[in-house]
mmCIF file with all atom_site columns, C-alpha atoms in Angstrom:
data_model
loop_
_atom_site.group_PDB
_atom_site.id
_atom_site.type_symbol
_atom_site.label_atom_id
_atom_site.label_alt_id
_atom_site.label_comp_id
_atom_site.label_asym_id
_atom_site.label_entity_id
_atom_site.label_seq_id
_atom_site.pdbx_PDB_ins_code
_atom_site.Cartn_x
_atom_site.Cartn_y
_atom_site.Cartn_z
_atom_site.occupancy
_atom_site.B_iso_or_equiv
_atom_site.pdbx_formal_charge
_atom_site.auth_seq_id
_atom_site.auth_comp_id
_atom_site.auth_asym_id
_atom_site.auth_atom_id
_atom_site.pdbx_PDB_model_num
ATOM 1   C CA . MET R 1 1   ? 150.909 102.554 181.557 1.00 0.00 ? 129 MET R CA 1
ATOM 2   C CA . MET R 1 2   ? 150.278 103.453 177.912 1.00 0.00 ? 130 MET R CA 1
ATOM 3   C CA . ALA R 1 3   ? 149.378 100.923 175.002 1.00 0.00 ? 131 ALA R CA 1
ATOM 4   C CA . THR R 1 4   ? 151.623 101.196 171.764 1.00 0.00 ? 132 THR R CA 1
ATOM 5   C CA . HIS R 1 5   ? 149.075 100.243 168.526 1.00 0.00 ? 133 HIS R CA 1
ATOM 6   C CA . LEU R 1 6   ? 151.181 100.007 165.541 1.00 0.00 ? 134 LEU R CA 1
ATOM 7   C CA . ALA R 1 7   ? 149.237 100.581 162.429 1.00 0.00 ? 135 ALA R CA 1
ATOM 8   C CA . GLN R 1 8   ? 148.934 97.996  159.904 1.00 0.00 ? 136 GLN R CA 1
ATOM 9   C CA . THR R 1 9   ? 147.667 98.606  156.478 1.00 0.00 ? 137 THR R CA 1
ATOM 10  C CA . LEU R 1 10  ? 145.097 96.075  155.137 1.00 0.00 ? 138 LEU R CA 1
ATOM 11  C CA . LEU R 1 11  ? 144.236 95.333  151.492 1.00 0.00 ? 139 LEU R CA 1
ATOM 12  C CA . LEU R 1 12  ? 141.044 94.220  150.431 1.00 0.00 ? 140 LEU R CA 1
ATOM 13  C CA . VAL R 1 13  ? 140.452 92.530  147.105 1.00 0.00 ? 141 VAL R CA 1
ATOM 14  C CA . ASP R 1 14  ? 137.092 91.897  145.087 1.00 0.00 ? 142 ASP R CA 1
ATOM 15  C CA . GLY R 1 15  ? 137.835 88.508  144.120 1.00 0.00 ? 143 GLY R CA 1
ATOM 16  C CA . SER R 1 16  ? 134.464 88.437  141.959 1.00 0.00 ? 144 SER R CA 1
ATOM 17  C CA . SER R 1 17  ? 135.270 91.157  140.048 1.00 0.00 ? 145 SER R CA 1
ATOM 18  C CA . TYR R 1 18  ? 138.879 90.071  139.309 1.00 0.00 ? 146 TYR R CA 1
ATOM 19  C CA . LEU R 1 19  ? 137.377 86.955  138.524 1.00 0.00 ? 147 LEU R CA 1
ATOM 20  C CA . TYR R 1 20  ? 135.234 88.488  135.239 1.00 0.00 ? 148 TYR R CA 1
ATOM 21  C CA . ARG R 1 21  ? 137.751 90.193  134.480 1.00 0.00 ? 149 ARG R CA 1
ATOM 22  C CA . ALA R 1 22  ? 140.588 87.932  133.912 1.00 0.00 ? 150 ALA R CA 1
ATOM 23  C CA . TYR R 1 23  ? 138.000 85.518  132.422 1.00 0.00 ? 151 TYR R CA 1
ATOM 24  C CA . HIS R 1 24  ? 136.985 87.813  129.855 1.00 0.00 ? 152 HIS R CA 1
ATOM 25  C CA . ALA R 1 25  ? 140.419 89.599  129.037 1.00 0.00 ? 153 ALA R CA 1
ATOM 26  C CA . LEU R 1 26  ? 142.387 85.842  128.442 1.00 0.00 ? 154 LEU R CA 1
ATOM 27  C CA . PRO R 1 27  ? 141.703 83.533  125.960 1.00 0.00 ? 155 PRO R CA 1
ATOM 28  C CA . ASP R 1 28  ? 140.003 80.581  126.695 1.00 0.00 ? 156 ASP R CA 1
ATOM 29  C CA . LEU R 1 29  ? 142.893 78.459  127.952 1.00 0.00 ? 157 LEU R CA 1
ATOM 30  C CA . LYS R 1 30  ? 142.443 74.713  129.452 1.00 0.00 ? 158 LYS R CA 1
ATOM 31  C CA . ASN R 1 31  ? 145.097 72.408  131.416 1.00 0.00 ? 159 ASN R CA 1
ATOM 32  C CA . ARG R 1 32  ? 145.642 68.663  129.617 1.00 0.00 ? 160 ARG R CA 1
ATOM 33  C CA . GLN R 1 33  ? 142.195 67.595  130.756 1.00 0.00 ? 161 GLN R CA 1
ATOM 34  C CA . GLY R 1 34  ? 140.442 69.949  128.848 1.00 0.00 ? 162 GLY R CA 1
ATOM 35  C CA . GLU R 1 35  ? 139.187 71.922  131.506 1.00 0.00 ? 163 GLU R CA 1
ATOM 36  C CA . ALA R 1 36  ? 139.031 75.899  131.774 1.00 0.00 ? 164 ALA R CA 1
ATOM 37  C CA . THR R 1 37  ? 141.403 77.506  133.529 1.00 0.00 ? 165 THR R CA 1
ATOM 38  C CA . GLY R 1 38  ? 142.022 81.242  131.964 1.00 0.00 ? 166 GLY R CA 1
ATOM 39  C CA . ALA R 1 39  ? 139.903 83.196  134.805 1.00 0.00 ? 167 ALA R CA 1
ATOM 40  C CA . LEU R 1 40  ? 142.327 81.285  137.464 1.00 0.00 ? 168 LEU R CA 1
ATOM 41  C CA . TYR R 1 41  ? 145.517 81.675  135.804 1.00 0.00 ? 169 TYR R CA 1
ATOM 42  C CA . GLY R 1 42  ? 144.495 85.343  135.487 1.00 0.00 ? 170 GLY R CA 1
ATOM 43  C CA . VAL R 1 43  ? 143.396 85.686  138.996 1.00 0.00 ? 171 VAL R CA 1
ATOM 44  C CA . LEU R 1 44  ? 146.198 84.967  140.390 1.00 0.00 ? 172 LEU R CA 1
ATOM 45  C CA . ASN R 1 45  ? 149.006 86.654  138.369 1.00 0.00 ? 173 ASN R CA 1
ATOM 46  C CA . MET R 1 46  ? 146.699 89.321  138.850 1.00 0.00 ? 174 MET R CA 1
ATOM 47  C CA . LEU R 1 47  ? 146.948 89.167  142.715 1.00 0.00 ? 175 LEU R CA 1
ATOM 48  C CA . ARG R 1 48  ? 150.895 88.308  142.771 1.00 0.00 ? 176 ARG R CA 1
ATOM 49  C CA . ARG R 1 49  ? 151.511 91.210  140.906 1.00 0.00 ? 177 ARG R CA 1
ATOM 50  C CA . LEU R 1 50  ? 148.743 93.593  143.550 1.00 0.00 ? 178 LEU R CA 1
ATOM 51  C CA . ARG R 1 51  ? 150.902 92.144  146.247 1.00 0.00 ? 179 ARG R CA 1
ATOM 52  C CA . ARG R 1 52  ? 154.397 92.933  144.872 1.00 0.00 ? 180 ARG R CA 1
ATOM 53  C CA . GLU R 1 53  ? 153.232 96.714  143.540 1.00 0.00 ? 181 GLU R CA 1
ATOM 54  C CA . ALA R 1 54  ? 151.455 97.258  146.473 1.00 0.00 ? 182 ALA R CA 1
ATOM 55  C CA . PRO R 1 55  ? 152.910 95.751  149.647 1.00 0.00 ? 183 PRO R CA 1
ATOM 56  C CA . THR R 1 56  ? 150.820 95.499  152.873 1.00 0.00 ? 184 THR R CA 1
ATOM 57  C CA . ASP R 1 57  ? 150.630 94.244  156.375 1.00 0.00 ? 185 ASP R CA 1
ATOM 58  C CA . LEU R 1 58  ? 147.566 92.035  155.266 1.00 0.00 ? 186 LEU R CA 1
ATOM 59  C CA . ALA R 1 59  ? 145.316 91.427  152.804 1.00 0.00 ? 187 ALA R CA 1
ATOM 60  C CA . ALA R 1 60  ? 142.168 89.606  151.810 1.00 0.00 ? 188 ALA R CA 1
ATOM 61  C CA . CYS R 1 61  ? 140.236 88.154  148.592 1.00 0.00 ? 189 CYS R CA 1
ATOM 62  C CA . VAL R 1 62  ? 136.472 88.098  148.974 1.00 0.00 ? 190 VAL R CA 1
ATOM 63  C CA . PHE R 1 63  ? 134.136 86.918  146.838 1.00 0.00 ? 191 PHE R CA 1
ATOM 64  C CA . ASP R 1 64  ? 130.145 87.703  146.203 1.00 0.00 ? 192 ASP R CA 1
ATOM 65  C CA . ALA R 1 65  ? 128.067 85.091  147.925 1.00 0.00 ? 193 ALA R CA 1
ATOM 66  C CA . LYS R 1 66  ? 126.379 82.628  146.140 1.00 0.00 ? 194 LYS R CA 1
ATOM 67  C CA . GLY R 1 67  ? 122.202 83.196  145.730 1.00 0.00 ? 195 GLY R CA 1
ATOM 68  C CA . PRO R 1 68  ? 120.471 86.415  147.100 1.00 0.00 ? 196 PRO R CA 1
ATOM 69  C CA . THR R 1 69  ? 121.759 89.187  148.903 1.00 0.00 ? 197 THR R CA 1
ATOM 70  C CA . PHE R 1 70  ? 120.681 91.936  151.097 1.00 0.00 ? 198 PHE R CA 1
ATOM 71  C CA . ARG R 1 71  ? 120.947 94.078  147.887 1.00 0.00 ? 199 ARG R CA 1
ATOM 72  C CA . GLU R 1 72  ? 117.996 91.777  145.673 1.00 0.00 ? 200 GLU R CA 1
ATOM 73  C CA . VAL R 1 73  ? 115.885 92.878  148.914 1.00 0.00 ? 201 VAL R CA 1
ATOM 74  C CA . TRP R 1 74  ? 116.241 96.024  148.508 1.00 0.00 ? 202 TRP R CA 1
ATOM 75  C CA . TYR R 1 75  ? 116.794 96.185  144.866 1.00 0.00 ? 203 TYR R CA 1
ATOM 76  C CA . PRO R 1 76  ? 114.647 93.149  143.568 1.00 0.00 ? 204 PRO R CA 1
ATOM 77  C CA . ASP R 1 77  ? 115.995 94.235  140.274 1.00 0.00 ? 205 ASP R CA 1
ATOM 78  C CA . TYR R 1 78  ? 119.984 94.455  141.041 1.00 0.00 ? 206 TYR R CA 1
ATOM 79  C CA . LYS R 1 79  ? 121.364 92.279  138.154 1.00 0.00 ? 207 LYS R CA 1
ATOM 80  C CA . ALA R 1 80  ? 117.858 91.699  136.665 1.00 0.00 ? 208 ALA R CA 1
ATOM 81  C CA . ASN R 1 81  ? 119.466 91.941  132.973 1.00 0.00 ? 209 ASN R CA 1
ATOM 82  C CA . ARG R 1 82  ? 123.061 90.573  134.321 1.00 0.00 ? 210 ARG R CA 1
ATOM 83  C CA . PRO R 1 83  ? 123.211 87.126  132.545 1.00 0.00 ? 211 PRO R CA 1
ATOM 84  C CA . PRO R 1 84  ? 124.170 84.091  134.665 1.00 0.00 ? 212 PRO R CA 1
ATOM 85  C CA . MET R 1 85  ? 127.569 83.145  135.483 1.00 0.00 ? 213 MET R CA 1
ATOM 86  C CA . PRO R 1 86  ? 128.986 80.586  132.346 1.00 0.00 ? 214 PRO R CA 1
ATOM 87  C CA . ASP R 1 87  ? 129.729 77.478  133.178 1.00 0.00 ? 215 ASP R CA 1
ATOM 88  C CA . ASP R 1 88  ? 133.311 77.502  131.877 1.00 0.00 ? 216 ASP R CA 1
ATOM 89  C CA . LEU R 1 89  ? 133.877 80.357  134.655 1.00 0.00 ? 217 LEU R CA 1
ATOM 90  C CA . ARG R 1 90  ? 131.809 78.511  137.706 1.00 0.00 ? 218 ARG R CA 1
ATOM 91  C CA . THR R 1 91  ? 134.058 75.612  137.062 1.00 0.00 ? 219 THR R CA 1
ATOM 92  C CA . GLN R 1 92  ? 137.392 77.241  138.022 1.00 0.00 ? 220 GLN R CA 1
ATOM 93  C CA . VAL R 1 93  ? 135.942 79.452  141.351 1.00 0.00 ? 221 VAL R CA 1
ATOM 94  C CA . ALA R 1 94  ? 136.217 75.829  143.579 1.00 0.00 ? 222 ALA R CA 1
ATOM 95  C CA . PRO R 1 95  ? 139.740 75.992  142.532 1.00 0.00 ? 223 PRO R CA 1
ATOM 96  C CA . LEU R 1 96  ? 140.850 79.466  142.658 1.00 0.00 ? 224 LEU R CA 1
ATOM 97  C CA . HIS R 1 97  ? 139.177 79.681  146.086 1.00 0.00 ? 225 HIS R CA 1
ATOM 98  C CA . GLU R 1 98  ? 141.366 76.398  147.212 1.00 0.00 ? 226 GLU R CA 1
ATOM 99  C CA . ALA R 1 99  ? 144.340 78.628  145.537 1.00 0.00 ? 227 ALA R CA 1
ATOM 100 C CA . ILE R 1 100 ? 144.303 81.021  147.556 1.00 0.00 ? 228 ILE R CA 1
ATOM 101 C CA . ARG R 1 101 ? 144.009 79.247  150.672 1.00 0.00 ? 229 ARG R CA 1
ATOM 102 C CA . ALA R 1 102 ? 146.342 76.972  149.837 1.00 0.00 ? 230 ALA R CA 1
ATOM 103 C CA . ALA R 1 103 ? 148.805 80.294  149.758 1.00 0.00 ? 231 ALA R CA 1
ATOM 104 C CA . ASP R 1 104 ? 147.689 80.843  152.669 1.00 0.00 ? 232 ASP R CA 1
ATOM 105 C CA . GLY R 1 105 ? 146.602 84.464  151.822 1.00 0.00 ? 233 GLY R CA 1
ATOM 106 C CA . ALA R 1 106 ? 149.915 84.471  149.957 1.00 0.00 ? 234 ALA R CA 1
ATOM 107 C CA . ALA R 1 107 ? 148.452 84.975  146.802 1.00 0.00 ? 235 ALA R CA 1
ATOM 108 C CA . CYS R 1 108 ? 146.189 87.771  147.924 1.00 0.00 ? 236 CYS R CA 1
#
């Protein structure tokens, strides 16, 4: 008996890139408690738009790992001149991860 394989399309999104892009593109948005929300708002909107304009069977949003990676081992000057993540952006990372998880991937 011959197995039938259905082709599925996978969309991979560089979440870290989207995060920085939204952070630098939008004004300094804050919620009622004064917490920064601009990057969070921007990324979720970009993901919704991407899913609407490029529908796929599967999607995943991936983020850079915390701390050193293999790139620093291979090339010690990797990101050597890049400033650290701004604090008001750092506070938006966990809520963004939670929002994407809560959407069960629908946000991505």
